Amino acid sequence: SRERFTMDEKCSKAVVEAFNIFHERGLLYRANRLGNWSCALRSAISDIEVDHVDLEGRTFLNVKTHIGNPADPKGRYEFGVLTCFA
């Protein structure tokens, strides 16, 4: 497969170099929009690395790649509620 992720060891150096070039050429910009953030990786991640789920509001869900939320009796995490932002 030719699929690659921005933080793969083989790609990260090329990604940083490309972003620097794009910035120098004025091709990058800042905007207010939602992004995908991984707390575990402490990095933004691609849309193809995210399972998108439409929520109607406050929802508790299990996270398949995590051992569970100790604050919830069923180990679920809260989604669909904005708790803070910068």
C-alpha positions as a printed Julia matrix, in Angstrom:
86×3 Matrix{Float64}:
   0.0    0.0    0.0
   1.17   3.54  -0.73
  -0.87   4.92   2.18
   1.27   6.97   4.55
   0.67   8.95   7.72
   2.31  12.27   8.51
   3.97  11.08  11.7
   5.34   7.79  10.31
   9.07   7.65  10.99
   9.92   7.57   7.28
   7.63  10.49   6.45
   7.96  12.94   9.34
  11.2   14.57   8.14
   9.75  15.06   4.65
   6.52  16.44   6.14
   8.37  19.02   8.24
  10.46  20.05   5.22
   7.38  20.34   3.02
   5.53  22.44   5.6
   8.51  24.78   5.89
   8.62  25.22   2.11
   4.85  25.8    1.92
   5.08  28.39   4.71
   7.97  30.21   3.01
   5.96  30.35  -0.25
   2.86  31.66   1.53
   0.85  28.52   0.76
  -0.13  27.78   4.37
  -2.69  29.77   6.3
  -4.35  29.75   9.7
  -8.09  29.34  10.09
 -10.61  28.52  12.77
 -11.75  24.99  12.05
 -12.06  21.65  13.77
  -9.04  19.4   13.77
  -8.33  15.84  14.83
  -6.14  15.77  17.93
  -4.69  12.67  19.56
  -4.03  13.13  23.26
  -1.96   9.94  23.25
   0.27  11.13  20.38
   0.08  14.8   21.39
  -0.31  15.59  17.7
  -2.88  16.36  15.03
  -3.88  13.34  12.98
  -5.32  12.8    9.51
  -9.04  12.37   8.77
  -8.31   8.83   7.51
  -6.92   7.93  10.95
 -10.2    8.9   12.69
 -13.46   6.98  13.1
 -16.12   9.66  12.54
 -19.37   9.22  14.48
 -22.3   11.66  14.28
 -23.63  12.48  17.76
 -26.88  14.16  18.75
 -25.36  15.63  21.91
 -23.75  14.36  25.09
 -22.87  10.69  24.52
 -20.8    8.16  26.44
 -18.83   5.67  24.32
 -16.24   2.96  24.83
 -12.9    3.61  23.13
 -11.63   0.39  21.6
  -7.95   1.33  21.86
  -8.08   2.36  25.53
  -8.43   0.38  28.76
 -11.34   2.49  29.96
 -12.23   5.65  31.82
 -11.81   5.1   35.57
 -14.3    7.93  36.26
 -17.15   6.02  34.54
 -18.48   2.73  36.01
 -18.68   1.22  32.49
 -15.3    2.64  31.4
 -16.85   4.92  28.79
 -15.71   8.4   27.73
 -17.87  11.47  27.24
 -18.2   12.85  23.7
 -20.31  15.56  22.09
 -19.64  18.23  24.72
 -17.12  21.03  24.34
 -15.46  21.41  27.73
 -12.69  23.89  26.92
 -10.82  25.4   24.01
  -7.91  27.76  23.44
